[in-house]
Amino acid sequence: MIDIHTHILPGLDDGAASWNDTLDMAQAAASEGITTIIATPHHANGTYTNTAQDVAEHTHAINEQLIAVGVPVTIRTGQEIRVHDDLLDAWYRNELLPLAGSSYVLIEMPSSRIPKAMIELIHELNILKLKPIIAHPERNAEVVKHPERLAELIEAGAFAQVTTHSLLGGFGKRIEQSAWSLLQTGCIHIVSSDAHHIVRRGFRLREAYDAIERRMGEQWVNYLQSNAKSVLDDISFQNQPAASESSKGLVHRFASLFYKR
Ligand SMILES: [Fe+2]
């Protein structure tokens, strides 16, 4: 399996604090069957700054250490980039990193709302041939209340990543419901862990895929896993499987929203 959103690099943010934490996480990932992890330390979120060069240097060093201790996991470079006014200029200054050298970038909205200029930003990123993936929209209060607003962002050219812990109830019932509802209405393209620490917040990727298989069928697991691989291969995501019966009503509502525009 491939995990495109993690905080596994030590000492850069609120994820792994030390090499031992990183090693624990890498071993836990390997034992779940995760082979490639994209490290996405927080960047420009008001607390943490981890520019492209910092992340690349840390990733290189950690991969050497993992090889030395024989843990069969490869770390690739990335960032979880907070949406901010300077984002496009920061891209031109080479401070930002796409995911694993691809054209996909992981962007994070504030947890309370969708920024006003979000659609414009998505268009600007698309013009730069970048494909924005919105991190855990199920944890954004405005999306929870108005999921059709996430659908509008996707229509504008964004993709969305749901977090394993949200699907598995780790952030409470409301976020859990939001996560499943977004997934079942076709608003989610990738599942990933946003892992920070093996005890506080581990991977649970296998567990989440198993839950998705039970509720939505194997074709959705294949779709989501194939998309995670497409990030590494820098190719387009697959077409989505047909919506499950239970979600057709919501899909209809979203479809009518787009039809009106
Ligand atoms: Fe994260």
mmCIF file of C-alpha atoms and ligand atoms in Angstrom:
data_model
loop_
_atom_site.group_PDB
_atom_site.id
_atom_site.type_symbol
_atom_site.label_atom_id
_atom_site.label_comp_id
_atom_site.label_asym_id
_atom_site.label_seq_id
_atom_site.Cartn_x
_atom_site.Cartn_y
_atom_site.Cartn_z
ATOM 1 C CA MET A 1 0.000 0.000 0.000
ATOM 2 C CA ILE A 2 0.959 3.613 -0.512
ATOM 3 C CA ASP A 3 0.308 6.398 1.987
ATOM 4 C CA ILE A 4 0.426 9.909 0.521
ATOM 5 C CA HIS A 5 -0.083 11.998 3.686
ATOM 6 C CA THR A 6 2.043 11.427 6.815
ATOM 7 C CA HIS A 7 4.105 13.290 9.382
ATOM 8 C CA ILE A 8 6.919 10.754 9.657
ATOM 9 C CA LEU A 9 9.999 12.989 9.393
ATOM 10 C CA PRO A 10 11.433 13.669 12.863
ATOM 11 C CA GLY A 11 11.456 17.064 14.521
ATOM 12 C CA LEU A 12 9.835 19.059 11.710
ATOM 13 C CA ASP A 13 6.272 19.443 13.005
ATOM 14 C CA ASP A 14 3.767 17.873 15.425
ATOM 15 C CA GLY A 15 4.404 14.381 14.009
ATOM 16 C CA ALA A 16 7.434 12.221 14.800
ATOM 17 C CA ALA A 17 9.582 14.012 17.377
ATOM 18 C CA SER A 18 12.712 11.867 17.124
ATOM 19 C CA TRP A 19 14.406 9.197 15.013
ATOM 20 C CA ASN A 20 12.930 6.595 17.381
ATOM 21 C CA ASP A 21 9.406 7.850 16.615
ATOM 22 C CA THR A 22 10.178 7.733 12.896
ATOM 23 C CA LEU A 23 11.558 4.211 13.189
ATOM 24 C CA ASP A 24 8.491 3.057 15.183
ATOM 25 C CA MET A 25 6.224 4.536 12.505
ATOM 26 C CA ALA A 26 8.190 3.009 9.619
ATOM 27 C CA GLN A 27 8.126 -0.423 11.293
ATOM 28 C CA ALA A 28 4.382 -0.138 11.971
ATOM 29 C CA ALA A 29 3.792 0.880 8.347
ATOM 30 C CA ALA A 30 5.837 -2.037 7.019
ATOM 31 C CA SER A 31 3.943 -4.508 9.208
ATOM 32 C CA GLU A 32 0.617 -3.201 7.792
ATOM 33 C CA GLY A 33 1.882 -3.722 4.259
ATOM 34 C CA ILE A 34 2.696 -0.104 3.439
ATOM 35 C CA THR A 35 5.702 0.091 1.127
ATOM 36 C CA THR A 36 5.877 3.768 0.195
ATOM 37 C CA ILE A 37 5.159 6.744 2.413
ATOM 38 C CA ILE A 38 5.066 10.329 1.267
ATOM 39 C CA ALA A 39 6.307 12.588 4.051
ATOM 40 C CA THR A 40 4.111 15.675 4.184
ATOM 41 C CA PRO A 41 5.263 17.909 7.047
ATOM 42 C CA HIS A 42 3.116 20.962 7.709
ATOM 43 C CA HIS A 43 4.233 24.014 5.772
ATOM 44 C CA ALA A 44 3.148 27.638 6.107
ATOM 45 C CA ASN A 45 0.379 26.866 8.610
ATOM 46 C CA GLY A 46 1.383 29.677 10.945
ATOM 47 C CA THR A 47 3.356 27.354 13.235
ATOM 48 C CA TYR A 48 5.620 25.299 10.982
ATOM 49 C CA THR A 49 7.761 26.211 8.003
ATOM 50 C CA ASN A 50 9.342 23.314 6.156
ATOM 51 C CA THR A 51 10.587 24.429 2.783
ATOM 52 C CA ALA A 52 11.290 22.114 -0.136
ATOM 53 C CA GLN A 53 15.013 21.962 0.536
ATOM 54 C CA ASP A 54 14.547 21.087 4.248
ATOM 55 C CA VAL A 55 12.145 18.280 3.433
ATOM 56 C CA ALA A 56 14.349 16.880 0.668
ATOM 57 C CA GLU A 57 17.413 16.796 2.930
ATOM 58 C CA HIS A 58 15.558 15.146 5.821
ATOM 59 C CA THR A 59 13.918 12.589 3.533
ATOM 60 C CA HIS A 60 17.266 11.610 2.029
ATOM 61 C CA ALA A 61 18.856 11.169 5.481
ATOM 62 C CA ILE A 62 15.934 9.132 6.866
ATOM 63 C CA ASN A 63 15.879 6.808 3.856
ATOM 64 C CA GLU A 64 19.581 6.078 4.401
ATOM 65 C CA GLN A 65 18.893 5.293 8.078
ATOM 66 C CA LEU A 66 15.939 3.037 7.211
ATOM 67 C CA ILE A 67 18.069 1.113 4.728
ATOM 68 C CA ALA A 68 20.787 0.765 7.390
ATOM 69 C CA VAL A 69 18.343 -0.815 9.877
ATOM 70 C CA GLY A 70 16.617 -2.907 7.201
ATOM 71 C CA VAL A 71 13.059 -1.490 7.359
ATOM 72 C CA PRO A 72 11.486 -2.062 3.919
ATOM 73 C CA VAL A 73 9.706 1.280 3.534
ATOM 74 C CA THR A 74 10.626 4.103 1.176
ATOM 75 C CA ILE A 75 9.950 7.705 2.110
ATOM 76 C CA ARG A 76 9.208 10.219 -0.654
ATOM 77 C CA THR A 77 9.083 13.986 -0.425
ATOM 78 C CA GLY A 78 6.015 16.175 -0.001
ATOM 79 C CA GLN A 79 4.441 18.892 2.098
ATOM 80 C CA GLU A 80 1.033 19.599 3.553
ATOM 81 C CA ILE A 81 0.756 23.176 2.337
ATOM 82 C CA ARG A 82 -1.650 25.459 4.152
ATOM 83 C CA VAL A 83 -3.647 27.626 1.770
ATOM 84 C CA HIS A 84 -2.254 31.129 2.189
ATOM 85 C CA ASP A 85 -2.002 34.340 0.173
ATOM 86 C CA ASP A 86 1.650 33.778 -0.706
ATOM 87 C CA LEU A 87 1.192 30.206 -1.979
ATOM 88 C CA LEU A 88 1.669 30.856 -5.689
ATOM 89 C CA ASP A 89 4.640 33.154 -5.122
ATOM 90 C CA ALA A 90 6.144 30.499 -2.833
ATOM 91 C CA TRP A 91 5.786 28.001 -5.689
ATOM 92 C CA TYR A 92 7.741 30.321 -7.998
ATOM 93 C CA ARG A 93 10.396 30.707 -5.264
ATOM 94 C CA ASN A 94 10.798 26.875 -5.293
ATOM 95 C CA GLU A 95 9.791 26.624 -1.619
ATOM 96 C CA LEU A 96 6.975 24.169 -2.280
ATOM 97 C CA LEU A 97 7.091 20.476 -3.085
ATOM 98 C CA PRO A 98 4.615 18.371 -4.992
ATOM 99 C CA LEU A 99 3.948 14.808 -3.819
ATOM 100 C CA ALA A 100 6.815 12.465 -4.730
ATOM 101 C CA GLY A 101 7.970 14.727 -7.555
ATOM 102 C CA SER A 102 4.615 14.428 -9.351
ATOM 103 C CA SER A 103 2.187 17.142 -10.452
ATOM 104 C CA TYR A 104 -0.039 16.487 -7.391
ATOM 105 C CA VAL A 105 0.209 18.897 -4.432
ATOM 106 C CA LEU A 106 -1.353 18.377 -1.011
ATOM 107 C CA ILE A 107 -3.083 21.517 0.241
ATOM 108 C CA GLU A 108 -4.782 22.128 3.568
ATOM 109 C CA MET A 109 -7.660 24.524 4.207
ATOM 110 C CA PRO A 110 -8.247 26.010 7.660
ATOM 111 C CA SER A 111 -10.464 23.705 9.746
ATOM 112 C CA SER A 112 -13.265 26.246 10.179
ATOM 113 C CA ARG A 113 -14.046 27.369 6.632
ATOM 114 C CA ILE A 114 -13.288 27.227 2.909
ATOM 115 C CA PRO A 115 -11.081 30.211 1.999
ATOM 116 C CA LYS A 116 -12.842 32.742 -0.256
ATOM 117 C CA ALA A 117 -10.286 32.524 -3.054
ATOM 118 C CA MET A 118 -10.182 28.717 -3.093
ATOM 119 C CA ILE A 119 -11.672 28.255 -6.560
ATOM 120 C CA GLU A 120 -9.300 30.875 -8.003
ATOM 121 C CA LEU A 121 -6.356 29.130 -6.343
ATOM 122 C CA ILE A 122 -7.402 25.779 -7.837
ATOM 123 C CA HIS A 123 -7.578 27.390 -11.285
ATOM 124 C CA GLU A 124 -4.167 29.015 -10.828
ATOM 125 C CA LEU A 125 -2.619 25.706 -9.747
ATOM 126 C CA ASN A 126 -4.195 23.957 -12.731
ATOM 127 C CA ILE A 127 -2.700 26.612 -15.034
ATOM 128 C CA LEU A 128 0.697 25.684 -13.553
ATOM 129 C CA LYS A 129 -0.145 22.047 -14.478
ATOM 130 C CA LEU A 130 -0.470 21.182 -10.781
ATOM 131 C CA LYS A 131 -3.250 18.973 -9.418
ATOM 132 C CA PRO A 132 -4.295 20.057 -5.923
ATOM 133 C CA ILE A 133 -5.412 17.359 -3.491
ATOM 134 C CA ILE A 134 -7.366 18.847 -0.579
ATOM 135 C CA ALA A 135 -6.315 17.215 2.706
ATOM 136 C CA HIS A 136 -9.094 15.789 4.925
ATOM 137 C CA PRO A 137 -12.067 17.953 3.821
ATOM 138 C CA GLU A 138 -14.257 15.859 6.151
ATOM 139 C CA ARG A 139 -12.659 17.786 9.036
ATOM 140 C CA ASN A 140 -13.512 21.213 7.597
ATOM 141 C CA ALA A 141 -16.551 22.680 9.379
ATOM 142 C CA GLU A 142 -17.941 24.347 6.243
ATOM 143 C CA VAL A 143 -17.649 21.129 4.217
ATOM 144 C CA VAL A 144 -19.320 19.130 7.003
ATOM 145 C CA LYS A 145 -22.286 21.529 6.862
ATOM 146 C CA HIS A 146 -22.290 22.105 3.105
ATOM 147 C CA PRO A 147 -20.705 19.131 1.313
ATOM 148 C CA GLU A 148 -21.829 20.554 -2.032
ATOM 149 C CA ARG A 149 -19.155 23.245 -1.577
ATOM 150 C CA LEU A 150 -16.464 20.572 -1.702
ATOM 151 C CA ALA A 151 -18.143 19.206 -4.828
ATOM 152 C CA GLU A 152 -17.764 22.692 -6.351
ATOM 153 C CA LEU A 153 -14.027 22.678 -5.594
ATOM 154 C CA ILE A 154 -13.702 19.265 -7.237
ATOM 155 C CA GLU A 155 -15.659 20.502 -10.228
ATOM 156 C CA ALA A 156 -13.166 23.410 -10.399
ATOM 157 C CA GLY A 157 -10.252 20.957 -10.685
ATOM 158 C CA ALA A 158 -9.310 19.775 -7.197
ATOM 159 C CA PHE A 159 -9.192 16.289 -5.685
ATOM 160 C CA ALA A 160 -9.787 15.259 -2.080
ATOM 161 C CA GLN A 161 -8.141 12.954 0.476
ATOM 162 C CA VAL A 162 -10.014 11.434 3.392
ATOM 163 C CA THR A 163 -8.182 10.387 6.561
ATOM 164 C CA THR A 164 -8.315 6.794 7.840
ATOM 165 C CA HIS A 165 -9.002 7.948 11.414
ATOM 166 C CA SER A 166 -12.021 9.974 10.273
ATOM 167 C CA LEU A 167 -13.526 6.902 8.567
ATOM 168 C CA LEU A 168 -12.815 4.773 11.642
ATOM 169 C CA GLY A 169 -14.435 7.180 14.119
ATOM 170 C CA GLY A 170 -11.259 8.585 15.682
ATOM 171 C CA PHE A 171 -12.494 12.189 15.412
ATOM 172 C CA GLY A 172 -16.052 11.533 16.598
ATOM 173 C CA LYS A 173 -19.364 10.613 15.037
ATOM 174 C CA ARG A 174 -19.949 13.787 13.030
ATOM 175 C CA ILE A 175 -16.596 13.633 11.232
ATOM 176 C CA GLU A 176 -17.075 9.890 10.690
ATOM 177 C CA GLN A 177 -20.441 10.508 9.029
ATOM 178 C CA SER A 178 -19.016 13.336 6.941
ATOM 179 C CA ALA A 179 -16.100 11.124 5.806
ATOM 180 C CA TRP A 180 -18.353 8.265 4.669
ATOM 181 C CA SER A 181 -20.868 10.565 3.066
ATOM 182 C CA LEU A 182 -18.180 12.358 1.017
ATOM 183 C CA LEU A 183 -16.681 9.020 -0.011
ATOM 184 C CA GLN A 184 -20.044 7.554 -0.999
ATOM 185 C CA THR A 185 -20.959 10.609 -3.054
ATOM 186 C CA GLY A 186 -17.777 10.416 -5.096
ATOM 187 C CA CYS A 187 -16.087 13.464 -3.540
ATOM 188 C CA ILE A 188 -13.036 11.504 -2.327
ATOM 189 C CA HIS A 189 -10.183 10.298 -4.525
ATOM 190 C CA ILE A 190 -7.562 9.116 -2.034
ATOM 191 C CA VAL A 191 -7.471 7.560 1.434
ATOM 192 C CA SER A 192 -4.471 8.155 3.601
ATOM 193 C CA SER A 193 -3.448 8.118 7.246
ATOM 194 C CA ASP A 194 -2.178 11.599 8.115
ATOM 195 C CA ALA A 195 -0.179 9.522 10.645
ATOM 196 C CA HIS A 196 1.586 11.519 13.365
ATOM 197 C CA HIS A 197 2.686 8.911 15.935
ATOM 198 C CA ILE A 198 2.104 5.173 16.383
ATOM 199 C CA VAL A 199 0.101 5.670 19.597
ATOM 200 C CA ARG A 200 -1.446 9.134 19.175
ATOM 201 C CA ARG A 201 -2.335 8.695 15.528
ATOM 202 C CA GLY A 202 -1.017 5.714 13.604
ATOM 203 C CA PHE A 203 -1.670 4.531 10.049
ATOM 204 C CA ARG A 204 -4.742 2.217 10.154
ATOM 205 C CA LEU A 205 -4.690 2.129 6.350
ATOM 206 C CA ARG A 206 -5.408 -1.614 6.093
ATOM 207 C CA GLU A 207 -8.262 -1.256 8.576
ATOM 208 C CA ALA A 208 -9.785 1.653 6.635
ATOM 209 C CA TYR A 209 -9.591 -0.188 3.297
ATOM 210 C CA ASP A 210 -11.222 -3.236 4.934
ATOM 211 C CA ALA A 211 -14.069 -1.031 6.219
ATOM 212 C CA ILE A 212 -14.487 0.504 2.740
ATOM 213 C CA GLU A 213 -14.599 -2.959 1.171
ATOM 214 C CA ARG A 214 -17.327 -4.038 3.621
ATOM 215 C CA ARG A 215 -19.464 -0.946 3.094
ATOM 216 C CA MET A 216 -18.837 -0.068 -0.542
ATOM 217 C CA GLY A 217 -17.265 -3.094 -2.222
ATOM 218 C CA GLU A 218 -13.881 -4.157 -3.495
ATOM 219 C CA GLN A 219 -14.075 -1.946 -6.595
ATOM 220 C CA TRP A 220 -13.814 1.167 -4.394
ATOM 221 C CA VAL A 221 -10.742 -0.185 -2.611
ATOM 222 C CA ASN A 222 -9.157 -0.889 -5.992
ATOM 223 C CA TYR A 223 -10.076 2.607 -7.189
ATOM 224 C CA LEU A 224 -8.598 4.340 -4.125
ATOM 225 C CA GLN A 225 -5.443 2.220 -4.070
ATOM 226 C CA SER A 226 -4.914 2.734 -7.775
ATOM 227 C CA ASN A 227 -5.185 6.514 -7.294
ATOM 228 C CA ALA A 228 -2.534 6.459 -4.550
ATOM 229 C CA LYS A 229 -0.256 4.647 -7.028
ATOM 230 C CA SER A 230 -1.153 7.197 -9.727
ATOM 231 C CA VAL A 231 0.316 9.929 -7.526
ATOM 232 C CA LEU A 232 3.673 8.116 -7.523
ATOM 233 C CA ASP A 233 3.425 7.437 -11.262
ATOM 234 C CA ASP A 234 2.210 10.996 -11.954
ATOM 235 C CA ILE A 235 -0.714 9.849 -14.061
ATOM 236 C CA SER A 236 -4.414 10.760 -13.978
ATOM 237 C CA PHE A 237 -6.787 9.154 -11.491
ATOM 238 C CA GLN A 238 -9.110 6.371 -12.611
ATOM 239 C CA ASN A 239 -12.792 6.861 -13.332
ATOM 240 C CA GLN A 240 -14.841 6.255 -10.211
ATOM 241 C CA PRO A 241 -16.838 3.086 -9.752
ATOM 242 C CA ALA A 242 -20.607 3.544 -9.947
ATOM 243 C CA ALA A 243 -22.073 5.128 -6.791
ATOM 244 C CA SER A 244 -23.422 2.723 -4.198
ATOM 245 C CA GLU A 245 -27.224 2.476 -3.935
ATOM 246 C CA SER A 246 -27.286 4.253 -0.580
ATOM 247 C CA SER A 247 -25.524 7.326 -1.922
ATOM 248 C CA LYS A 248 -27.451 7.849 -5.138
ATOM 249 C CA GLY A 249 -29.710 10.468 -3.590
ATOM 250 C CA LEU A 250 -26.792 12.683 -2.612
ATOM 251 C CA VAL A 251 -25.072 12.188 -5.945
ATOM 252 C CA HIS A 252 -28.278 13.339 -7.586
ATOM 253 C CA ARG A 253 -28.340 16.450 -5.445
ATOM 254 C CA PHE A 254 -24.742 17.281 -6.387
ATOM 255 C CA ALA A 255 -25.431 16.546 -10.044
ATOM 256 C CA SER A 256 -28.409 18.912 -10.081
ATOM 257 C CA LEU A 257 -26.235 21.572 -8.456
ATOM 258 C CA PHE A 258 -23.748 21.368 -11.339
ATOM 259 C CA TYR A 259 -26.490 21.169 -13.918
ATOM 260 C CA LYS A 260 -27.814 24.547 -12.763
ATOM 261 C CA ARG A 261 -24.438 26.293 -13.202
HETATM 262 FE FE FE B 1 -1.462 16.205 7.977
#
